Structure formats: C-alpha cells, structure tokens
C-alpha cells in the first residue's frame, strides 16, 4: 500500500480504511455487528484483554473492523495518529473534556462555542468541580496568556464558530496554552480537512462526523483524533470507561459518505461562495459572515491557516429588519429547509438571533442573523429562491 499521507486528498478518500485481508476481496470494509466475541481459550482471552489501547476483538464495545476502518480514515483526514469514534458529535465534545479534566481544574472556552458545549461546561463539568472562563474568540496569544491560571488544563477552541464565524488565531492560542501547561481541544467540524489541526498546535481534534463526513443527514456520529500515543491511551481508556460506542451501521454509512466527501465539499464550497458573493451585493444585507470572502471578518486568518471552506455561513441583515422579518424570509424559502445541523446534501436556513448565548461580551450584531447551509442543488435555483424570499421579507417589513 502506498503511503497515503503523501497522496492527494481525493486519492486518500478512495483508499483510507481499506485493508484487503479482512475484506475477502470485497472493495469495502465489512459491516460487523456484535456484542459477544468468542475466544478459543482462556489464556488467549487474558492476553487480548491485557493489551492496553489496542484494536483487539474482545467485546462489542471495544469496536470492530468497521469502527477501526472509520477511525483510520478520519485520523488520516485530520492528519493525526489515532482516532476514536463515539456516538454523536456532542459526545466527541464531552468525552475528551471528561477525560482530560479533573476536579479543581480550570478551562478556557471561546464565547462563540457550540451551545451544547457551553451547556456541558456549565452543567456536568461545573458539577464535578471544573471551572470555565469564556474568552473572546478573536483573542490574541497575549490575551489568552493573561487568562491562563496555574490550574488551566484545557484551552478549548472552535474555529470558525458555527453561528457567527469568527476565525481564531489557533497557533497563537495553542502556543499560549502550551506555555501554561494546558492541552488544546478543538472542534474542527467546519474546517474538516481544510484546517489541519495538528499542524497548528491542536492536541485533540473533534469532528461532528454527522455533518460532511456522513454527509446525507441520516447519521449521528462523532470522532476524537489525537496525535501521540500517550493521549491515545488516556482517551481510549477514558472513552471505554464512559461506555462510548457508535453503531457499526452508522460507522459503515459514514465510511460510505467519506468516499464522496471530496467532490461534495468541492461542489458545496463553490456554490456557497457564489451565494455568499450574491448576498453581499443585496441591499437587505449588512454583511455576510463567510471567512472565505475577501474583506469578511476573519478572512486574513482563514487565508493563512485554511486551504478551503465548507458551505456553512452567516448573514447579518440590516438593522431595519426585525428578527421576525428573518423568520418570514426563512419560511418563504422553498428549496431551503428550516432545521438544525448541516453538512448534508440539502440546503438549510435558520434564524440564529436570540438563540446564541454570550457571556464574554463578544459577538454583538446590530441586525438579525440567519445561518445558511448550501447543499448540492443548482446554484441558479437557490439564488432565484432566495431572491423571491427576500421580496417577501421586504413586504413583511413594510
Ligand atoms: C452539530 C455540531 C456538533 C454536534 O454534533 P451532533 O452529532 O449533532 O451531536 C458539534 N459541534 C459543532 C460545531 C456542530 O455543528
């Protein structure tokens, strides 16, 4: 087998996670389902159970070829050494926080963080004696260093934020975190392979694989990728203690999604760019929050650290429009669904004003926000749909 790390992204996606000796000649890894694993002798069973952090078949929750194929694929996509698959993207957020933090520790979390991650910090982590300080996502390395405490053990990051799209200076944040002895845990769902977390100082990278990796709005799954053996052993042992597991059917569907992710992402990136440019010229729009747009917030950092964009971005309407006017806009759209999640083949639009919690003073917008996800439809159809929905929004506003 050629060294995948040296091959192009699309070649990688065709070949990752395929190990022919287990496949009886079939192209794809097997879909193995099971709880009990029968082992011929007691001595063999003991020897297998003694292998810490190894991919060995001893019981269903330890995973099987189906899981390991997906883990190998995502580790390669993220440029890390090993990956652990969990039941949802949210479990991929909470598991490393539980594993790498303990009572008495302090965490720094960006103010624009994915809402359920904020809830976890203020809920179970707080209940177990971990304190969290929220920081402005646009903080500099110096600013972050000033917030570090002797007991700060995790600096969390999400770049760009999935509602307001601030791009973080991850290398500067990681340098300050490491100088203070903290690990950097990053939600890299927006960046996917366009942001290589381990080349920018991240220690643990999270994917809501529910989004583009699975890609068809029919699977919930998450991945946690690390870049050294110590972190792997800690993560693996902790995730096993927590009983984290994903259905092999969902792993298999995600592997199937990964085979076409390169072409889907390329098409969706292009379409989203076209829609973002078009929206930017509209009189109803104050700004388009897409880091790939020249002059948009975070564009310079995006250009420095990312090789591309996905198809999720925000629109801030002019302050003369109310949040209710944006509801009328979303409801008038015929080709866009109103729904959470993203990364599927279908376009979505959701009003986000009022649904975002901020406690560090960042992310203040004068006008109402809508988050747009662009799917695989024809761009001309999407633009015509947005055009007619904007007319209804103007009519609503009077
Ligand atoms: C969707 C999402 C998650 C959680 O993924 P689920 O599979 O829905 O639990 C985590 N982070 C970000 C940025 C997301 O958009």
PDB file of N, CA and C in Angstrom, residues 90 94-95 97-99 101-103 107 116-132 242:
ATOM      1  N   UNK A  90     -21.674  15.619  19.709  1.00  0.00           N
ATOM      2  CA  UNK A  90     -21.645  16.176  21.065  1.00  0.00           C
ATOM      3  C   UNK A  90     -20.848  15.271  22.012  1.00  0.00           C
ATOM      4  N   UNK A  94     -17.831  16.185  24.604  1.00  0.00           N
ATOM      5  CA  UNK A  94     -17.849  15.978  26.057  1.00  0.00           C
ATOM      6  C   UNK A  94     -16.809  14.932  26.511  1.00  0.00           C
ATOM      7  N   UNK A  95     -16.572  13.914  25.683  1.00  0.00           N
ATOM      8  CA  UNK A  95     -15.674  12.827  26.117  1.00  0.00           C
ATOM      9  C   UNK A  95     -14.252  13.323  26.405  1.00  0.00           C
ATOM     10  N   UNK A  97     -13.289  16.267  27.173  1.00  0.00           N
ATOM     11  CA  UNK A  97     -13.312  17.186  28.320  1.00  0.00           C
ATOM     12  C   UNK A  97     -13.356  16.397  29.617  1.00  0.00           C
ATOM     13  N   UNK A  98     -14.157  15.332  29.658  1.00  0.00           N
ATOM     14  CA  UNK A  98     -14.212  14.497  30.867  1.00  0.00           C
ATOM     15  C   UNK A  98     -12.897  13.756  31.090  1.00  0.00           C
ATOM     16  N   UNK A  99     -12.253  13.381  29.995  1.00  0.00           N
ATOM     17  CA  UNK A  99     -11.056  12.558  30.094  1.00  0.00           C
ATOM     18  C   UNK A  99      -9.827  13.392  30.487  1.00  0.00           C
ATOM     19  N   UNK A 101      -9.841  16.540  31.958  1.00  0.00           N
ATOM     20  CA  UNK A 101     -10.023  17.477  33.072  1.00  0.00           C
ATOM     21  C   UNK A 101     -10.387  16.716  34.340  1.00  0.00           C
ATOM     22  N   UNK A 102     -10.068  17.308  35.489  1.00  0.00           N
ATOM     23  CA  UNK A 102     -10.461  16.689  36.764  1.00  0.00           C
ATOM     24  C   UNK A 102     -10.893  17.786  37.732  1.00  0.00           C
ATOM     25  N   UNK A 103     -11.466  17.397  38.859  1.00  0.00           N
ATOM     26  CA  UNK A 103     -11.939  18.360  39.856  1.00  0.00           C
ATOM     27  C   UNK A 103     -10.815  19.314  40.239  1.00  0.00           C
ATOM     28  N   UNK A 107     -10.863  25.618  32.819  1.00  0.00           N
ATOM     29  CA  UNK A 107     -10.867  25.539  31.352  1.00  0.00           C
ATOM     30  C   UNK A 107     -11.174  26.912  30.771  1.00  0.00           C
ATOM     31  N   UNK A 116     -24.413  23.457  22.981  1.00  0.00           N
ATOM     32  CA  UNK A 116     -24.372  22.313  23.902  1.00  0.00           C
ATOM     33  C   UNK A 116     -23.011  22.127  24.591  1.00  0.00           C
ATOM     34  N   UNK A 117     -21.917  22.602  23.994  1.00  0.00           N
ATOM     35  CA  UNK A 117     -20.609  22.535  24.672  1.00  0.00           C
ATOM     36  C   UNK A 117     -20.607  23.510  25.850  1.00  0.00           C
ATOM     37  N   UNK A 118     -21.197  24.692  25.641  1.00  0.00           N
ATOM     38  CA  UNK A 118     -21.338  25.666  26.741  1.00  0.00           C
ATOM     39  C   UNK A 118     -22.199  25.067  27.852  1.00  0.00           C
ATOM     40  N   UNK A 119     -23.299  24.414  27.476  1.00  0.00           N
ATOM     41  CA  UNK A 119     -24.179  23.800  28.483  1.00  0.00           C
ATOM     42  C   UNK A 119     -23.432  22.753  29.299  1.00  0.00           C
ATOM     43  N   UNK A 120     -22.559  21.995  28.646  1.00  0.00           N
ATOM     44  CA  UNK A 120     -21.813  20.945  29.341  1.00  0.00           C
ATOM     45  C   UNK A 120     -20.839  21.560  30.349  1.00  0.00           C
ATOM     46  N   UNK A 121     -20.198  22.679  29.946  1.00  0.00           N
ATOM     47  CA  UNK A 121     -19.266  23.357  30.855  1.00  0.00           C
ATOM     48  C   UNK A 121     -20.003  23.859  32.097  1.00  0.00           C
ATOM     49  N   UNK A 122     -21.198  24.425  31.866  1.00  0.00           N
ATOM     50  CA  UNK A 122     -21.952  24.981  32.996  1.00  0.00           C
ATOM     51  C   UNK A 122     -22.767  23.931  33.734  1.00  0.00           C
ATOM     52  N   UNK A 123     -22.861  22.741  33.191  1.00  0.00           N
ATOM     53  CA  UNK A 123     -23.648  21.664  33.801  1.00  0.00           C
ATOM     54  C   UNK A 123     -22.757  20.634  34.472  1.00  0.00           C
ATOM     55  N   UNK A 124     -22.496  19.546  33.772  1.00  0.00           N
ATOM     56  CA  UNK A 124     -21.781  18.418  34.385  1.00  0.00           C
ATOM     57  C   UNK A 124     -20.349  18.778  34.791  1.00  0.00           C
ATOM     58  N   UNK A 125     -19.637  19.542  33.956  1.00  0.00           N
ATOM     59  CA  UNK A 125     -18.257  19.880  34.338  1.00  0.00           C
ATOM     60  C   UNK A 125     -18.232  20.706  35.625  1.00  0.00           C
ATOM     61  N   UNK A 126     -19.150  21.672  35.721  1.00  0.00           N
ATOM     62  CA  UNK A 126     -19.223  22.504  36.925  1.00  0.00           C
ATOM     63  C   UNK A 126     -19.572  21.640  38.141  1.00  0.00           C
ATOM     64  N   UNK A 127     -20.524  20.750  37.923  1.00  0.00           N
ATOM     65  CA  UNK A 127     -20.963  19.841  38.983  1.00  0.00           C
ATOM     66  C   UNK A 127     -19.800  18.971  39.495  1.00  0.00           C
ATOM     67  N   UNK A 128     -18.847  18.660  38.609  1.00  0.00           N
ATOM     68  CA  UNK A 128     -17.693  17.847  39.010  1.00  0.00           C
ATOM     69  C   UNK A 128     -16.477  18.707  39.373  1.00  0.00           C
ATOM     70  N   UNK A 129     -16.709  20.006  39.596  1.00  0.00           N
ATOM     71  CA  UNK A 129     -15.632  20.833  40.140  1.00  0.00           C
ATOM     72  C   UNK A 129     -14.660  21.406  39.130  1.00  0.00           C
ATOM     73  N   UNK A 130     -15.077  21.516  37.859  1.00  0.00           N
ATOM     74  CA  UNK A 130     -14.242  22.182  36.854  1.00  0.00           C
ATOM     75  C   UNK A 130     -14.826  23.563  36.588  1.00  0.00           C
ATOM     76  N   UNK A 131     -13.965  24.576  36.646  1.00  0.00           N
ATOM     77  CA  UNK A 131     -14.433  25.941  36.421  1.00  0.00           C
ATOM     78  C   UNK A 131     -14.092  26.369  34.984  1.00  0.00           C
ATOM     79  N   UNK A 132     -15.009  27.101  34.353  1.00  0.00           N
ATOM     80  CA  UNK A 132     -14.781  27.550  32.974  1.00  0.00           C
ATOM     81  C   UNK A 132     -14.838  29.064  32.891  1.00  0.00           C
ATOM     82  N   UNK A 242     -16.381   5.383  29.949  1.00  0.00           N
ATOM     83  CA  UNK A 242     -17.663   6.077  29.776  1.00  0.00           C
ATOM     84  C   UNK A 242     -18.667   5.250  28.964  1.00  0.00           C
TER      85      UNK A 242
END
